[in-house]
Structure formats: C-alpha cells, structure tokens
Short mmCIF file of C-alpha atoms in Angstrom, two decimals:
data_model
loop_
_atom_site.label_atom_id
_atom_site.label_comp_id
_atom_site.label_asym_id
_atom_site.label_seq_id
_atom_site.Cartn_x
_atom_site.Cartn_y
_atom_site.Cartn_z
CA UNK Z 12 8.83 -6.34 -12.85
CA UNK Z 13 11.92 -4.98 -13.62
CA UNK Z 14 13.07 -1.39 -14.58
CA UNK Z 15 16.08 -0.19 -15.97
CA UNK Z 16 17.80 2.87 -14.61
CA UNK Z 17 16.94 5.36 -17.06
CA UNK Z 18 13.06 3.51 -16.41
CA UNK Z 19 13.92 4.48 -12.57
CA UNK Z 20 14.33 8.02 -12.85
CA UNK Z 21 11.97 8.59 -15.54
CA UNK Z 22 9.88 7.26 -13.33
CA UNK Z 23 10.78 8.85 -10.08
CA UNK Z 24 10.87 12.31 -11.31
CA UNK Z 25 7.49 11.94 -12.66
CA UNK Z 26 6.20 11.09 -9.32
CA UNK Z 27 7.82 14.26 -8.35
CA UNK Z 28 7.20 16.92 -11.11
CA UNK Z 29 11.13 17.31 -12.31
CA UNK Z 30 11.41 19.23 -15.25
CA UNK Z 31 13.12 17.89 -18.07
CA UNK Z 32 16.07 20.29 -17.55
CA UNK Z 33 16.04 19.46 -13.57
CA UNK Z 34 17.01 15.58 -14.52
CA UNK Z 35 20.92 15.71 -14.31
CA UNK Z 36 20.44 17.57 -10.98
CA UNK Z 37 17.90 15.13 -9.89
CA UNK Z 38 20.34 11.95 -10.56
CA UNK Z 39 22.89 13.98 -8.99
CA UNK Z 40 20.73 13.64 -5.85
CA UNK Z 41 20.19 10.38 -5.85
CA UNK Z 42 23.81 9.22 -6.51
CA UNK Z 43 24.21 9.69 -2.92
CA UNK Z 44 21.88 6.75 -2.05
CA UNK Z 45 23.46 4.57 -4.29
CA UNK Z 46 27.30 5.57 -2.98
CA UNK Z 47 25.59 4.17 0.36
CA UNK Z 48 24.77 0.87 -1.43
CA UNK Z 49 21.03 1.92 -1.30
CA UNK Z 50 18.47 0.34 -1.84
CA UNK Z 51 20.88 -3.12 -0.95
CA UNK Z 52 21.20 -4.69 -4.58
CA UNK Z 53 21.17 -1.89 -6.81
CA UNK Z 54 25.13 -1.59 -6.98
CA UNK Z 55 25.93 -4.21 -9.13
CA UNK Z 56 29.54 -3.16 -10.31
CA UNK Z 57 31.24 -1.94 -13.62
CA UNK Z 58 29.94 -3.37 -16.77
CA UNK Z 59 26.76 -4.67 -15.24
CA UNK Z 60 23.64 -2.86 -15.76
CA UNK Z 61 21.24 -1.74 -12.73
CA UNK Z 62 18.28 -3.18 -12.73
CA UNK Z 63 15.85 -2.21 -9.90
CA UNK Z 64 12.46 -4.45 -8.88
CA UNK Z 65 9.20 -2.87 -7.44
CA UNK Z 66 10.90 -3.48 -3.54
CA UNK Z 67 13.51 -1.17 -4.66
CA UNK Z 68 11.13 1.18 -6.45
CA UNK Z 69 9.29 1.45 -3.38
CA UNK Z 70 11.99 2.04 -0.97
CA UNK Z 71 13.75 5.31 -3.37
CA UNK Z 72 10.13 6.48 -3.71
CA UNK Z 73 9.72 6.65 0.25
CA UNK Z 74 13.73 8.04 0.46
CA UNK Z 75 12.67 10.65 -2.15
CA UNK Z 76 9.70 11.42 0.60
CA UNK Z 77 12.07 11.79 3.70
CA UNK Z 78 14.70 13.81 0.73
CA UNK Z 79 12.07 16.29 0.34
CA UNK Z 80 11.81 16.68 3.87
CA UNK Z 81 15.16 17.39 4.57
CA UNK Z 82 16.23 14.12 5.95
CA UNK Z 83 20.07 13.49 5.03
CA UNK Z 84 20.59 10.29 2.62
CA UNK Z 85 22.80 8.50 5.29
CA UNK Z 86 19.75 9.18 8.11
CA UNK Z 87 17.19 8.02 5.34
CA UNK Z 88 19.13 5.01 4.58
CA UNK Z 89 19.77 4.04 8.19
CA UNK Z 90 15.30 4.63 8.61
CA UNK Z 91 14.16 2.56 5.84
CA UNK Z 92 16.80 -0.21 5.54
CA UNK Z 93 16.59 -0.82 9.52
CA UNK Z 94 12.74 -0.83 8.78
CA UNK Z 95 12.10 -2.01 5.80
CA UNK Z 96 10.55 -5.17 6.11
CA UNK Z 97 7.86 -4.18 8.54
CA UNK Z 98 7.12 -0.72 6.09
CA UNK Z 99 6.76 -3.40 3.24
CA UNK Z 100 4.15 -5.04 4.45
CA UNK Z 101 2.08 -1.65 5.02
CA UNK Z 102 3.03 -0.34 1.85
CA UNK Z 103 1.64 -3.26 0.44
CA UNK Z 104 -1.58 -3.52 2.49
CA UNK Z 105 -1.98 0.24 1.78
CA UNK Z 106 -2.07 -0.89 -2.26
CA UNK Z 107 -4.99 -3.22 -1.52
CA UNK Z 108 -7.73 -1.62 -3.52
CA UNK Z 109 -10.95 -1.77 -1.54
CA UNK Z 110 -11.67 -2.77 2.31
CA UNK Z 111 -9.77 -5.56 3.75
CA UNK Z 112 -11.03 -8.18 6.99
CA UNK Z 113 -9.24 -9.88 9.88
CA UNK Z 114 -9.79 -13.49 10.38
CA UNK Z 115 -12.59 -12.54 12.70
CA UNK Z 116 -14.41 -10.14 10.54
CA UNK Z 117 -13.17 -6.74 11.39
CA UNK Z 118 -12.86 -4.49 8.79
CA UNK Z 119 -8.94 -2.61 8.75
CA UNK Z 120 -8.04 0.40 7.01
CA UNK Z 121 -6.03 0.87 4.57
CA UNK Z 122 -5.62 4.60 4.91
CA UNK Z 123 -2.22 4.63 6.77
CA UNK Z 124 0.47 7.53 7.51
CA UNK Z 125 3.89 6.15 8.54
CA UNK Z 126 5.27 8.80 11.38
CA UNK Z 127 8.84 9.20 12.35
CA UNK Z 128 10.13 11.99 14.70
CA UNK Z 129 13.25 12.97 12.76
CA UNK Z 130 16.40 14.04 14.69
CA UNK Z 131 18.88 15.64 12.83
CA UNK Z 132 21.37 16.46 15.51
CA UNK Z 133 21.13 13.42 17.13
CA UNK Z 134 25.12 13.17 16.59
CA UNK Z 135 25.46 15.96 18.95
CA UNK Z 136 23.13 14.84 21.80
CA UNK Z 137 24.40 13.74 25.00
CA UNK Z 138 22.95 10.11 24.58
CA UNK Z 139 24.93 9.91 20.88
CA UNK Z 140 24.23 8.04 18.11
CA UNK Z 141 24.27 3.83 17.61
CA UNK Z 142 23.96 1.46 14.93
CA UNK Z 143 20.84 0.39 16.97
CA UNK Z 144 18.77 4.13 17.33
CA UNK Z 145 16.89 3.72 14.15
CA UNK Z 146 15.39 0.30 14.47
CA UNK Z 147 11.38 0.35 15.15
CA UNK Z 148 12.29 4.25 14.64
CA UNK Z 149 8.55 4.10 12.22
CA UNK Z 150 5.26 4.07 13.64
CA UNK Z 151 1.85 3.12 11.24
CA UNK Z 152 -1.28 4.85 12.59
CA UNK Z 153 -4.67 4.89 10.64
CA UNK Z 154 -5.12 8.26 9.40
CA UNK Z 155 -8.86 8.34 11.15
CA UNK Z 156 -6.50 8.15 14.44
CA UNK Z 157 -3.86 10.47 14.08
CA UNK Z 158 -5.70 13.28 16.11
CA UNK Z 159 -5.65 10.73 18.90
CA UNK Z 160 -2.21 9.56 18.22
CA UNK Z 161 -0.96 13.67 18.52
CA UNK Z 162 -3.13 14.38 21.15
CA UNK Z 163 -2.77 14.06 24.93
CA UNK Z 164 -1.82 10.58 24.76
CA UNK Z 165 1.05 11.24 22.31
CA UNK Z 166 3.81 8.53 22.84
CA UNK Z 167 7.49 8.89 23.49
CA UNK Z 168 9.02 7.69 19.88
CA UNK Z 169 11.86 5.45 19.69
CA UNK Z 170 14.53 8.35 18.64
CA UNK Z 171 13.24 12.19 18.39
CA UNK Z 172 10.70 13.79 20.53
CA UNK Z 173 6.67 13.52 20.37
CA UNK Z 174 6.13 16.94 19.52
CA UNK Z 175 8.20 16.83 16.19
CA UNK Z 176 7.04 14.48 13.15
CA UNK Z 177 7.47 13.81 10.00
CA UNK Z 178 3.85 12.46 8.08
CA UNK Z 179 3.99 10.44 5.22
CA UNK Z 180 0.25 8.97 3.86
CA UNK Z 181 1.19 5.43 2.33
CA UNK Z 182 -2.20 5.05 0.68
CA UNK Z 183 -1.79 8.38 -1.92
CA UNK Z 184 2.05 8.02 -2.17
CA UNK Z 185 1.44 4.33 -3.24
CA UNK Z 186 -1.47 5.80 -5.92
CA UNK Z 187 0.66 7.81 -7.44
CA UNK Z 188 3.35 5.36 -7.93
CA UNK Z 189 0.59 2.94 -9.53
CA UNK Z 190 -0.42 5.83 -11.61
CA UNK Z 191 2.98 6.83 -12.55
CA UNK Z 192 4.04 3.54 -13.77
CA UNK Z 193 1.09 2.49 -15.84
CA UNK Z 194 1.12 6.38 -17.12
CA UNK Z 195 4.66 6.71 -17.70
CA UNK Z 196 6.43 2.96 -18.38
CA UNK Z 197 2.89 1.48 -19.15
CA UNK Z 198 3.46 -1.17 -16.63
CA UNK Z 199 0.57 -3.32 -14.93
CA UNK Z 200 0.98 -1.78 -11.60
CA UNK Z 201 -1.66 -4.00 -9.86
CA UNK Z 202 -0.06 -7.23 -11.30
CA UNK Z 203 3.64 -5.83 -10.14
CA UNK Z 204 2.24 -5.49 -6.54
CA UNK Z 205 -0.08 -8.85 -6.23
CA UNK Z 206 3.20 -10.91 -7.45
CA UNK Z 207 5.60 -8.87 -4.91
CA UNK Z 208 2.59 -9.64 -2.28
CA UNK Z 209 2.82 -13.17 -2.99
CA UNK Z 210 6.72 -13.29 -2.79
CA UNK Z 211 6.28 -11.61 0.62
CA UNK Z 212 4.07 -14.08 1.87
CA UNK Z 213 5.91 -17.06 0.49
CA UNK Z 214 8.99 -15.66 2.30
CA UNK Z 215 7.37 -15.22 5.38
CA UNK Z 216 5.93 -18.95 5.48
CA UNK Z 217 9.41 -19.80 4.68
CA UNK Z 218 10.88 -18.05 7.30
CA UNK Z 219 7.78 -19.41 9.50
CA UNK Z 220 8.31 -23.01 8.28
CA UNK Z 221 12.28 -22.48 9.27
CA UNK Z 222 12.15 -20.93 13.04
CA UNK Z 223 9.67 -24.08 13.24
CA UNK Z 224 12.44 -26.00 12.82
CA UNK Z 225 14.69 -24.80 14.38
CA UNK Z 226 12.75 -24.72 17.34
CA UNK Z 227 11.70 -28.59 17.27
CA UNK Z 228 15.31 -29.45 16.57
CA UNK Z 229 16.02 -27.69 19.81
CA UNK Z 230 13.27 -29.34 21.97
CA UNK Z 231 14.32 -33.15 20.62
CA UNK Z 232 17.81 -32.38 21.72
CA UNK Z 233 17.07 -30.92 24.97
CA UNK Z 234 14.71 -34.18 25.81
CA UNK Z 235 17.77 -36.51 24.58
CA UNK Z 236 20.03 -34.13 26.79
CA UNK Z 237 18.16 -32.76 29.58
CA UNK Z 238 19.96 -30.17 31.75
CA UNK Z 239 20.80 -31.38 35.63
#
C-alpha cells in the first residue's frame, strides 16, 4: 500500500475532523515534520513525487497524536524515530482483531496505551539535553493495568517525571485509521497491515538469521585464535 500525498492528508485530516477550509493550515503544520526529514523516506527531492507506505502512515498519525498534545515537531520526531521499531510492533499487535496467545497459552491483550512523560524544557534543565535522552523514552502498559502502573508503584521514566504523562490508546487510534482508510481511500486496511506484519517479521528473522552469523563467525575465529 501506497498513498500519494494529497491521499496522506486527505487521509490524516479525516482521522482528525479538519474542515475543508482548515486543509492549507493543516499541511502548513505538517511541513515542519517533513523539513526534519520525517517520517525518514518521505523527502524524496524535486521532481519526484512523495509517496508514503502504511509505516509512514502510522508514524504521522501517532506525530499528529503527540501535535495535538503540544509536543514540538523536533521533540516528536526525536520520540518516535528513536522508538519506532519497538512502537511498530505494538501498533501492529494492537491491529490484531480478536485475542491473541503466547507460545504457552496465555492469552495477551491487545488493549494497549503507549505512555511518555513529556518534558518540554528539558533544554533548560541542569542535566541538558543528548542525542541519547529519548531512546526507550515509550512505555506500553495494558490499559486493564494502568491504575497500577500510576499508582504507588509508579516508575521513574526514562526522561520526564512519573507524575506527568502523556496517554495515547493504540488499539482505538489504530481503529480509526483502519476505518479512515477503507472509508475515505477505500483501501483494504486489514490486508495493508497483515502484509506490513509479514515484512516485519521477515525483517526480524533476517536480522535474527544475521547476528547468528555474526556471532558463529566470531566463535570459529576465536577457537582458531584463542587469546593467551
């Protein structure tokens, strides 16, 4: 699945009740993600048309989420692109559309809120601000838990504090995308998501197949040259 970029933000500003006369204003907005090469792929140049797959859908459709928060694009950027591939995979396993089991039978959830404790002034702290702060910056809790998770045994996130949060609910901001897309571009949402699942998967066994590798290369060489 691929969508133009007039597909894009027809599609985006459905998701998030434009108006019609809102849409200049609305691309406007999200020119600033693309000036920060966001999501990675969509600038393609001068005299090559954008063309944006459902990995890139999904990543604007959570920015538009932190956007509406307040987040600032180069904060929102730095969250999700530092994050990405681990927010993939519960994005995706939030799509699944009926209960899913571990290898030994357990039944998961689905129903999943991605938390991050945003920190605006960050810049301005006495500890500063790093290329590194915003990696494993997102935390995935079961929505059934998140009493528990705010309660008294709240942790410490990775950059903010634990008593400020921002709560996003993958499971109906995934819905609506489905909805959107089948509503508004008539596009085979469940089809777009099982064949981006099965890239995922065939990257991972890649990437698997390759550390694997690696790894035995490294053992036969230390046998044939073992350390004194």
């Amino acid at each position: 699945m691929t969508l133009t970029y007039s597909e894009l933000i027809k599609l985006l500003a459905a998701m998030n009740g434009i108006a019609d006369e809102s849409e200049g204003a609305f691309k406007a907005r999200l020119r600033h993600f693309q000036r920060l090469g966001f999501p990675r792929g969509s600038n393609t140049g001068k005299g090559r048309r954008a063309e944006y797959d459902l990995d890139m859908v999904m990543q604007l459709a959570l920015a538009i989420e932190f956007m509406q928060a307040g987040v600032s694009p180069q904060r929102t950027v730095d969250l999700i692109s530092k994050n990405w591939l681990e927010t993939r995979i519960y994005m995706l396993f939030a799509a699944a559309p009926g209960e899913l089991k571990s290898d030994d039978g357990r039944v998961l959830s689905n129903e999943l809120a991605l938390c991050v404790s945003p920190e605006s002034l960050r810049d301005l702290s006495t500890d500063g601000e790093s290329e590194i702060d915003y990696y494993e910056a997102f935390e995935f809790v079961e929505v059934s838990k998140l009493p528990a998770f705010f309660g008294q045994d709240a942790i410490n996130p990775t950059i903010g504090v634990f008593y400020r949060w921002i709560v996003i609910l993958l499971r109906p901001l995934v819905a609506i995308l489905f909805l959107r897309m089948e509503e508004h571009l008539n596009i085979d949402a469940e089809k777009a998501f099982s064949e981006l699942q099965s890239n995922v998967e065939k990257q991972a066994k890649l990437i698997e197949e390759g550390a694997r590798a690696i790894n035995e290369t490294l053992a036969k060489r230390n046998d044939q040259h073992p350390q004194t």
